[in-house]
Short mmCIF file of C-alpha atoms in Angstrom, two decimals:
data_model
loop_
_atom_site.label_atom_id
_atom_site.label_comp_id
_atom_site.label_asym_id
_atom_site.label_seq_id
_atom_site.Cartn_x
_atom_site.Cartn_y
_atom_site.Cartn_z
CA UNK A 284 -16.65 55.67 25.63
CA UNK A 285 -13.37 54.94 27.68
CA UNK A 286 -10.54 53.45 25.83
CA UNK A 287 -10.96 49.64 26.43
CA UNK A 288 -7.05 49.35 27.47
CA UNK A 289 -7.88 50.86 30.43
CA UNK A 290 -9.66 47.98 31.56
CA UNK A 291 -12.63 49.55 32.52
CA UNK A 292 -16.09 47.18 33.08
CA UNK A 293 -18.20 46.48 30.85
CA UNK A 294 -20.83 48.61 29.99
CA UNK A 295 -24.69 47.38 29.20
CA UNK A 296 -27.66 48.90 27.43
CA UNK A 297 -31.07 48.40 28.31
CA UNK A 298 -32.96 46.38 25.89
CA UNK A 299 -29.89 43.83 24.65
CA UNK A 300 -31.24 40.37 24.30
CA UNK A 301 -31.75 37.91 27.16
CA UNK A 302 -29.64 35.63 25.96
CA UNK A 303 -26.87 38.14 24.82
CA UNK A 304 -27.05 39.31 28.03
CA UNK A 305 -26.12 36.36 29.78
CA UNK A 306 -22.97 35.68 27.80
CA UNK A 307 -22.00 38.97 28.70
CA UNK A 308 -22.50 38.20 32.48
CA UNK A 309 -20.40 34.69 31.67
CA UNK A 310 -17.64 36.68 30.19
CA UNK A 311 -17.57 39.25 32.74
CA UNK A 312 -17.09 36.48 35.52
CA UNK A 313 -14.25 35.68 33.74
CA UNK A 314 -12.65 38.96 34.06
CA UNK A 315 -13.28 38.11 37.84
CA UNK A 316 -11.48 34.41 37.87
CA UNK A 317 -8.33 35.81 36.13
CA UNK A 318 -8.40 38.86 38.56
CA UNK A 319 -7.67 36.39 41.34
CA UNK A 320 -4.12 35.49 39.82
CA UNK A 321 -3.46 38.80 37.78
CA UNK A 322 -3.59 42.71 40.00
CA UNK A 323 -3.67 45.41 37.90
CA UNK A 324 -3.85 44.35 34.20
CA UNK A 325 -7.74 44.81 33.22
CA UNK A 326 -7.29 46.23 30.15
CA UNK A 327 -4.88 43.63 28.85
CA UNK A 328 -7.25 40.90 29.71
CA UNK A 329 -10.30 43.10 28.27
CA UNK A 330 -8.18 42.85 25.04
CA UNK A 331 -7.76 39.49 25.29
CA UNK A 332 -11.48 38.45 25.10
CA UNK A 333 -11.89 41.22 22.35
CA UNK A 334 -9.54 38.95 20.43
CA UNK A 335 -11.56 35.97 21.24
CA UNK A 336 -14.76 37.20 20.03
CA UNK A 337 -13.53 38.76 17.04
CA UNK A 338 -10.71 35.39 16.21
CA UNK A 339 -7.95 37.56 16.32
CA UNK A 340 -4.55 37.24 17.68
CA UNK A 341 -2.70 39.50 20.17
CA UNK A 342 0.77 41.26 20.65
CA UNK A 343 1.80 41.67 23.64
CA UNK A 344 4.23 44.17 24.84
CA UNK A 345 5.80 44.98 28.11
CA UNK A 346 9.19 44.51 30.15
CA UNK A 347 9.94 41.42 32.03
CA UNK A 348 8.18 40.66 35.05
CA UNK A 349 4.62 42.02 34.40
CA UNK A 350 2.09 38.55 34.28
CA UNK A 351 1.99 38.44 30.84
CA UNK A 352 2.57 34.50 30.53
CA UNK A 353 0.17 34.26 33.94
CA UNK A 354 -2.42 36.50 32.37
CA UNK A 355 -2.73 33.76 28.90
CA UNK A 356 -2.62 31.05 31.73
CA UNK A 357 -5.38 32.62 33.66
CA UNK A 358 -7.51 33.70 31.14
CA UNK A 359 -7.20 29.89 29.20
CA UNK A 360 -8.14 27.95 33.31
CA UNK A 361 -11.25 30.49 33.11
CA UNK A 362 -12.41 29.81 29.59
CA UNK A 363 -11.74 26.11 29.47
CA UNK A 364 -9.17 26.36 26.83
CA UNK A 365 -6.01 24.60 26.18
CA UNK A 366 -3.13 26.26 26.09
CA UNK A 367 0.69 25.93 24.95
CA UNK A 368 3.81 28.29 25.54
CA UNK A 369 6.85 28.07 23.08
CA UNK A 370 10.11 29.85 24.34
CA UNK A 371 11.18 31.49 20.64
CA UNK A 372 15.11 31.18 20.47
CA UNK A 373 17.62 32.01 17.95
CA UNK A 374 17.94 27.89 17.41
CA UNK A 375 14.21 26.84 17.19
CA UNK A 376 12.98 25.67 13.85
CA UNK A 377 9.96 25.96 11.97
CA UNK A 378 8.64 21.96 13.08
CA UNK A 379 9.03 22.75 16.90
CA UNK A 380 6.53 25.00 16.24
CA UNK A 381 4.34 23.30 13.67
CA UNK A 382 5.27 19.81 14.24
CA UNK A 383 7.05 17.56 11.70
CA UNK A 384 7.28 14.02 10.31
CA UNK A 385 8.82 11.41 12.29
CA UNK A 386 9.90 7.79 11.29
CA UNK A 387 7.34 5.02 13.12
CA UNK A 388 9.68 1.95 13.85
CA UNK A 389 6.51 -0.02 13.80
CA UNK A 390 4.63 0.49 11.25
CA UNK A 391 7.98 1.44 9.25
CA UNK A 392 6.36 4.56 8.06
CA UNK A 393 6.62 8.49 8.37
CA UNK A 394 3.73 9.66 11.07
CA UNK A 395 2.94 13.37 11.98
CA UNK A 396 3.80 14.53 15.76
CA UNK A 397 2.08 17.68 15.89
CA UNK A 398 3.12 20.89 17.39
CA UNK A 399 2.87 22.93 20.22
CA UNK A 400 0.82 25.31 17.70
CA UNK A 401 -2.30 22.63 17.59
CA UNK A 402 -3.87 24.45 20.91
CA UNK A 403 -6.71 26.94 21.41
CA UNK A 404 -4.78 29.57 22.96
CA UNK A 405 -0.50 29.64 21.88
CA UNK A 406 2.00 31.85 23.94
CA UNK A 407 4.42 32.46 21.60
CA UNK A 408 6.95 33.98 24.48
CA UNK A 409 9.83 36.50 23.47
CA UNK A 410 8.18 36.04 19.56
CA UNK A 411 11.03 38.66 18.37
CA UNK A 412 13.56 35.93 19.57
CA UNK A 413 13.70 33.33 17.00
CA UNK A 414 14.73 33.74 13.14
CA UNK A 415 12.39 35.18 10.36
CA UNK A 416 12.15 31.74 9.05
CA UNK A 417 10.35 30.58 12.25
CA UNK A 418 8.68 33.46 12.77
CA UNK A 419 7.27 33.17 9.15
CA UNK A 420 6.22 29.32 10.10
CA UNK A 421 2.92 30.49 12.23
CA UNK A 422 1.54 33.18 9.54
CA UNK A 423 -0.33 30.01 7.91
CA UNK A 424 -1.51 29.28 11.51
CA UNK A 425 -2.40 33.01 12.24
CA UNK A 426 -4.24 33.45 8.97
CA UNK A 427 -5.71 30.16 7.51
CA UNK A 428 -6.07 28.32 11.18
CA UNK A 429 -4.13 25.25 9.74
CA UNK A 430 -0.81 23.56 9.25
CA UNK A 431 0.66 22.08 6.01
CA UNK A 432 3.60 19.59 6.07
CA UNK A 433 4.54 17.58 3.48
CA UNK A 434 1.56 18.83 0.84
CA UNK A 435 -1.23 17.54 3.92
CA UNK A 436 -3.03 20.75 5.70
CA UNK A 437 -3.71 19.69 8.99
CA UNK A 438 -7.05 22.08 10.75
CA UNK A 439 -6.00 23.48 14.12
CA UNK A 440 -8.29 23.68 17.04
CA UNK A 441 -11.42 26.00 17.52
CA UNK A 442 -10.92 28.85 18.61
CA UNK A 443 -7.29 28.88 18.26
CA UNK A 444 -5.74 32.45 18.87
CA UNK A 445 -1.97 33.49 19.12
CA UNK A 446 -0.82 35.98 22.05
CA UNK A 447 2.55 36.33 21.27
CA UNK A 448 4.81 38.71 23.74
CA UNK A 449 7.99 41.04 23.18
CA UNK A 450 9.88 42.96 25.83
CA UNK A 451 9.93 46.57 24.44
CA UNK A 452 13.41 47.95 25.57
CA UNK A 453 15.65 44.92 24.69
CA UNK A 454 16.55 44.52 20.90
CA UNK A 455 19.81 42.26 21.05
CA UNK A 456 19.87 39.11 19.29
CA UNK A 457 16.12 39.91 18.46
CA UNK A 458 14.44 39.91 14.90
CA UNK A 459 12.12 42.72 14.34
CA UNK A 460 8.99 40.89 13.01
CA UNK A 461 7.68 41.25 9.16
CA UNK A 462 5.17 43.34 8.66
CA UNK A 463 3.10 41.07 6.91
CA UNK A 464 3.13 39.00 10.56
CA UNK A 465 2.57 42.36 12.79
CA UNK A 466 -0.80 43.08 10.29
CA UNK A 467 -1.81 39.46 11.54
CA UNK A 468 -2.46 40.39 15.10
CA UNK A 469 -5.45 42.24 15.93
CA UNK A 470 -4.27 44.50 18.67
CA UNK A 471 -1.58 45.20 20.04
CA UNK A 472 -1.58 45.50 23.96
CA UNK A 473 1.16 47.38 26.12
CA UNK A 474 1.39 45.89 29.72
CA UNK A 475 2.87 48.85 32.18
CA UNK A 476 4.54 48.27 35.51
CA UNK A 477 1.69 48.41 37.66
CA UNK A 478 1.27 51.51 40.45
CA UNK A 479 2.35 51.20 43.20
CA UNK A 480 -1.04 50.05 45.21
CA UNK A 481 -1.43 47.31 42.56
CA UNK A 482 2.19 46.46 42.99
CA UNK A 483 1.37 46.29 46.89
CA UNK A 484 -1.34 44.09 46.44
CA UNK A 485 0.79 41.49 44.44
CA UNK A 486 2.83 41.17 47.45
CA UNK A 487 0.40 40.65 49.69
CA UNK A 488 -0.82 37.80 47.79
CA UNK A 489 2.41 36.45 47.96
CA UNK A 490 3.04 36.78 51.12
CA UNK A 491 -0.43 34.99 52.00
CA UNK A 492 1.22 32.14 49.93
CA UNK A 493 -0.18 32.56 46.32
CA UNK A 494 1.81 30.59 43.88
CA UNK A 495 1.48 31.78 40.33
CA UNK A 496 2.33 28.04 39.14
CA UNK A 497 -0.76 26.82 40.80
CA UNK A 498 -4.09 28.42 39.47
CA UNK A 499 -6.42 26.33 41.03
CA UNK A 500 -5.09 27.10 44.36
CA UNK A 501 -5.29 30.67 43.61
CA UNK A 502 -9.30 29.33 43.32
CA UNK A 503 -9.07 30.24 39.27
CA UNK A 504 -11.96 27.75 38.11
CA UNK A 505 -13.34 27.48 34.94
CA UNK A 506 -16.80 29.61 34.35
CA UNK A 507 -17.31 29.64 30.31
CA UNK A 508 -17.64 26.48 28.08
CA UNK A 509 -16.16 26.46 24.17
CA UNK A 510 -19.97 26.17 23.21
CA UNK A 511 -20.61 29.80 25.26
CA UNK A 512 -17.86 30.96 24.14
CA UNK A 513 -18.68 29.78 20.26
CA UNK A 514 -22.61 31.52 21.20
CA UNK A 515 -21.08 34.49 21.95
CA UNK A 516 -18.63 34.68 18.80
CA UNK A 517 -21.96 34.21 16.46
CA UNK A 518 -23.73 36.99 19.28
CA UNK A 519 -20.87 39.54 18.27
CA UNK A 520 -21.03 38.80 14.88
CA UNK A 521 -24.37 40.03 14.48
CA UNK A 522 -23.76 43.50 15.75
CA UNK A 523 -24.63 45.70 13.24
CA UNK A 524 -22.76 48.82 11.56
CA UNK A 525 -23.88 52.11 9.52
CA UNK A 526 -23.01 53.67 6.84
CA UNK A 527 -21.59 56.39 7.94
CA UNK A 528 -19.33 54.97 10.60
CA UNK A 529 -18.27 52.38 7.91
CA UNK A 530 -17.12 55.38 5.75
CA UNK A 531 -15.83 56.54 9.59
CA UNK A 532 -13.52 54.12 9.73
CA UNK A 533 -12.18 54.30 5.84
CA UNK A 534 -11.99 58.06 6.86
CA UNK A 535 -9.50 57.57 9.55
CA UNK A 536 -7.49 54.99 7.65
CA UNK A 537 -6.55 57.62 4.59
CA UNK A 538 -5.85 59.84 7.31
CA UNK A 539 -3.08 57.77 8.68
CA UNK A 540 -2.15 57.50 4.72
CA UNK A 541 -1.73 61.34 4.43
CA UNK A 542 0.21 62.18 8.02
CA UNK A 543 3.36 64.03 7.38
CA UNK A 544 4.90 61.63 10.23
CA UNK A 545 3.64 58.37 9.13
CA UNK A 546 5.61 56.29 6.19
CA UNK A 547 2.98 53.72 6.02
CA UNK A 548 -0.61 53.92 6.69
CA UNK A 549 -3.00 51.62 7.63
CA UNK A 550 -3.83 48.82 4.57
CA UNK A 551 -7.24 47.74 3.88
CA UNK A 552 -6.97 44.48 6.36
CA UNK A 553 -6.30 47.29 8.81
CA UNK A 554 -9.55 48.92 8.46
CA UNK A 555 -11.61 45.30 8.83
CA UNK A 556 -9.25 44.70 11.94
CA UNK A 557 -11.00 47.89 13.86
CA UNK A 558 -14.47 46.91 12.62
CA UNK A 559 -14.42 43.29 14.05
CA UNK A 560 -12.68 44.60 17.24
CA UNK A 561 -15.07 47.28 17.13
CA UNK A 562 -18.20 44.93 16.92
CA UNK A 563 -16.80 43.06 19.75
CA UNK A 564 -16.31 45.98 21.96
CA UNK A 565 -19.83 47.14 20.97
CA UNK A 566 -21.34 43.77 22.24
CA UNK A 567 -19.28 43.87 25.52
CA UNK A 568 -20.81 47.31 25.90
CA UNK A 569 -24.48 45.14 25.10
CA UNK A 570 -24.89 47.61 22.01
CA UNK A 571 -26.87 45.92 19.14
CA UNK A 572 -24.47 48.49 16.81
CA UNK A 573 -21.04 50.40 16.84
CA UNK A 574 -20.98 53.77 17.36
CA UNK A 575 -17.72 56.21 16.58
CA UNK A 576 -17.48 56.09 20.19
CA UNK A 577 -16.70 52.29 19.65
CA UNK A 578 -14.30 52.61 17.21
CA UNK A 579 -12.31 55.60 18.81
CA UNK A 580 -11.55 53.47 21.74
CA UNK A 581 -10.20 50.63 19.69
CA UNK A 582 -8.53 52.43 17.53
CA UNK A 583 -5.10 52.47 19.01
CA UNK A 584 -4.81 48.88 19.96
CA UNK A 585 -5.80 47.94 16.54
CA UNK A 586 -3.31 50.52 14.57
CA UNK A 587 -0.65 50.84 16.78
CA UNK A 588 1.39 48.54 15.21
CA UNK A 589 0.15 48.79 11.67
CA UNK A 590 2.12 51.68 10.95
CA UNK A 591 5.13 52.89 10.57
CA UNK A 592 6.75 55.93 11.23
CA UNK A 593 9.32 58.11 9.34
CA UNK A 594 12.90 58.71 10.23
CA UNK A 595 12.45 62.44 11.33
CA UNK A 596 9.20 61.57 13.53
CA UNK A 597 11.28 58.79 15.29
CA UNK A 598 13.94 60.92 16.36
CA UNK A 599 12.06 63.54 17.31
CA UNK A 600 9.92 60.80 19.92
CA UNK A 601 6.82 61.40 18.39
CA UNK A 602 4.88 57.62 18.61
CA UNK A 603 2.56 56.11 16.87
CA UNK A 604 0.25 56.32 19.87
CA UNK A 605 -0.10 60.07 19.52
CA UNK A 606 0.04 60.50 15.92
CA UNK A 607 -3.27 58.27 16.14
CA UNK A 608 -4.62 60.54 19.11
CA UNK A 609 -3.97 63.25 16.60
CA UNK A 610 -5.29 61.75 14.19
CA UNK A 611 -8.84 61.17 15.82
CA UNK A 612 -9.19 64.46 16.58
CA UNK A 613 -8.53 65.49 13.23
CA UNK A 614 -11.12 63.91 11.19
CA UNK A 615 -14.45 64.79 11.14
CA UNK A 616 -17.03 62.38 13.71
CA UNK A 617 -20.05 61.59 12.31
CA UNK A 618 -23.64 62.56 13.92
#
């Protein structure tokens, strides 16, 4: 099994239901409508419909310039979806996000104008830009899918995920997020510069005229409903997990727990994370259960940013990418 952020195709077993099977073709087509406006980024938009099949939310990570805001546009023009992007600044507050109460001359009441947030797909831009207090304003978004203002909780659209970027090298004027908010996120996806073929290719393009503010002209049409999309979430769900790569997965989770390098392992909501992105890998792959295979390759999306490193590891440039590489070689596969 090849490590999904590669953004290799997706796999299929003989024998996976008809129906199943046809969701799978739907959401590979949409791997083929974002391709038209994004070169180069596979993986990042494999991740992306992991995250939609298994309601999560996504991190992503990579310097300026690398189609991460064109990638969320894309993928939302393929799927049908609505989406909203909020530039996070040191000066926005918690209601630009969430909305707020606002005085209605007419009716000489208070009525609620609701936020950016109440979309299916939210690009929180720069997300390590604004203040801890805004930041903290989308965990009850993130984790209960709602809003509350004023004592009133307010449902937010279905499927509503958050794909919130950070450029990796820059840290002034930025607020390292809470971990309580980085265990929200499902994965966590790094976007590289692409190679330099890929980076070719983007030229081309826009030399031939393609215009990254205009996704329909870049022939980006729409080629999954919410209802296929809402099949295929109840599809995933179903896909079906052992015993002993349950214990698997607990397994590599105490391991993180024990590293000499590693202050804090992986938490409980951690291990659940790499089952349900797991599952939804597995049913990509048209498996009717996850195998280890499954879970090594999500592994390090998942837990990448769900620990944290000591002082001495740090400085000597040992990541958490390769203390979870070491990690899966460590402990024991099951048969």
């Amino acid at each position: 099994m090849t490590d999904v952020t590669t953004g290799t195709a997706f796999p299929s077993s003989p024998g996976a239901p008809a129906d199943a099977a046809r969701l799978r073709s739907a959401l590979s087509a949409v791997r083929t409508e974002v391709g038209k406006a994004v070169v180069g980024q596979d993986g990042a938009v494999t991740g992306l419909m992991i995250a939609l099949l298994a309601r999560g939310h996504v991190l992503l990570e990579g310097v300026p310039g690398v189609a991460k805001t064109l990638l969320v546009r894309s993928l939302s023009q393929a799927l049908s979806l609505d989406t909203k992007r909020v530039q996070f600044t040191p000066d926005l507050m918690p209601g630009d996000v969430t909305g707020s109460l606002v005085y209605d001359a007419q009716t000489g009441g208070f009525v609620f104008r609701e936020g950016p947030v109440f979309t299916n797909i939210l690009l929180a831009d720069e997300i390590n830009r604004t203040p801890p207090k805004t930041q903290s304003a989308l965990l009850e978004a993130m984790e209960e899918r709602q809003v509350s203002v004023d004592g009133v909780s307010r449902r937010l659209p279905d499927p509503f995920i958050v794909a919130a970027t950070q450029n990796p090298i820059e840290y002034e004027g930025t607020y390292s997020l809470p971990e309580a908010q980085l265990d929200r996120f499902l994965l966590k996806l790094t976007l590289d510069v692409p190679e330099r073929d890929t980076e070719v290719e983007v030229l081309r393009r826009h030399a031939a005229g393609f215009n990254p503010r205009d996704l329909a002209a870049a022939g980006v049409t729409p080629v999954l409903s919410a209802a296929e999309l809402q099949a295929a979430r109840e599809s995933a769900a179903l896909v079906g997990a052992n015993a002993d790569v349950l214990a698997y997965i607990v397994d590599l989770a105490r391991a993180t727990r024990r590293s000499p390098s590693v202050r804090l392992g992986v938490s409980p909501r951690g291990t659940t994370a790499l089952l349900a992105a797991a599952k939804a890998w597995a049913w990509l792959s048209g498996y009717e259960s996850i195998t280890p295979d499954h879970v090594q390759a999500m592994l390090v999306p998942v837990w990448r940013h769900r620990i944290q490193l000591r002082p001495e590891a740090e400085l000597e440039g040992v990541g958490a990418d390769a203390i979870l590489r070491s990690i899966l070689q460590q402990v024991q596969v099951p048969i």
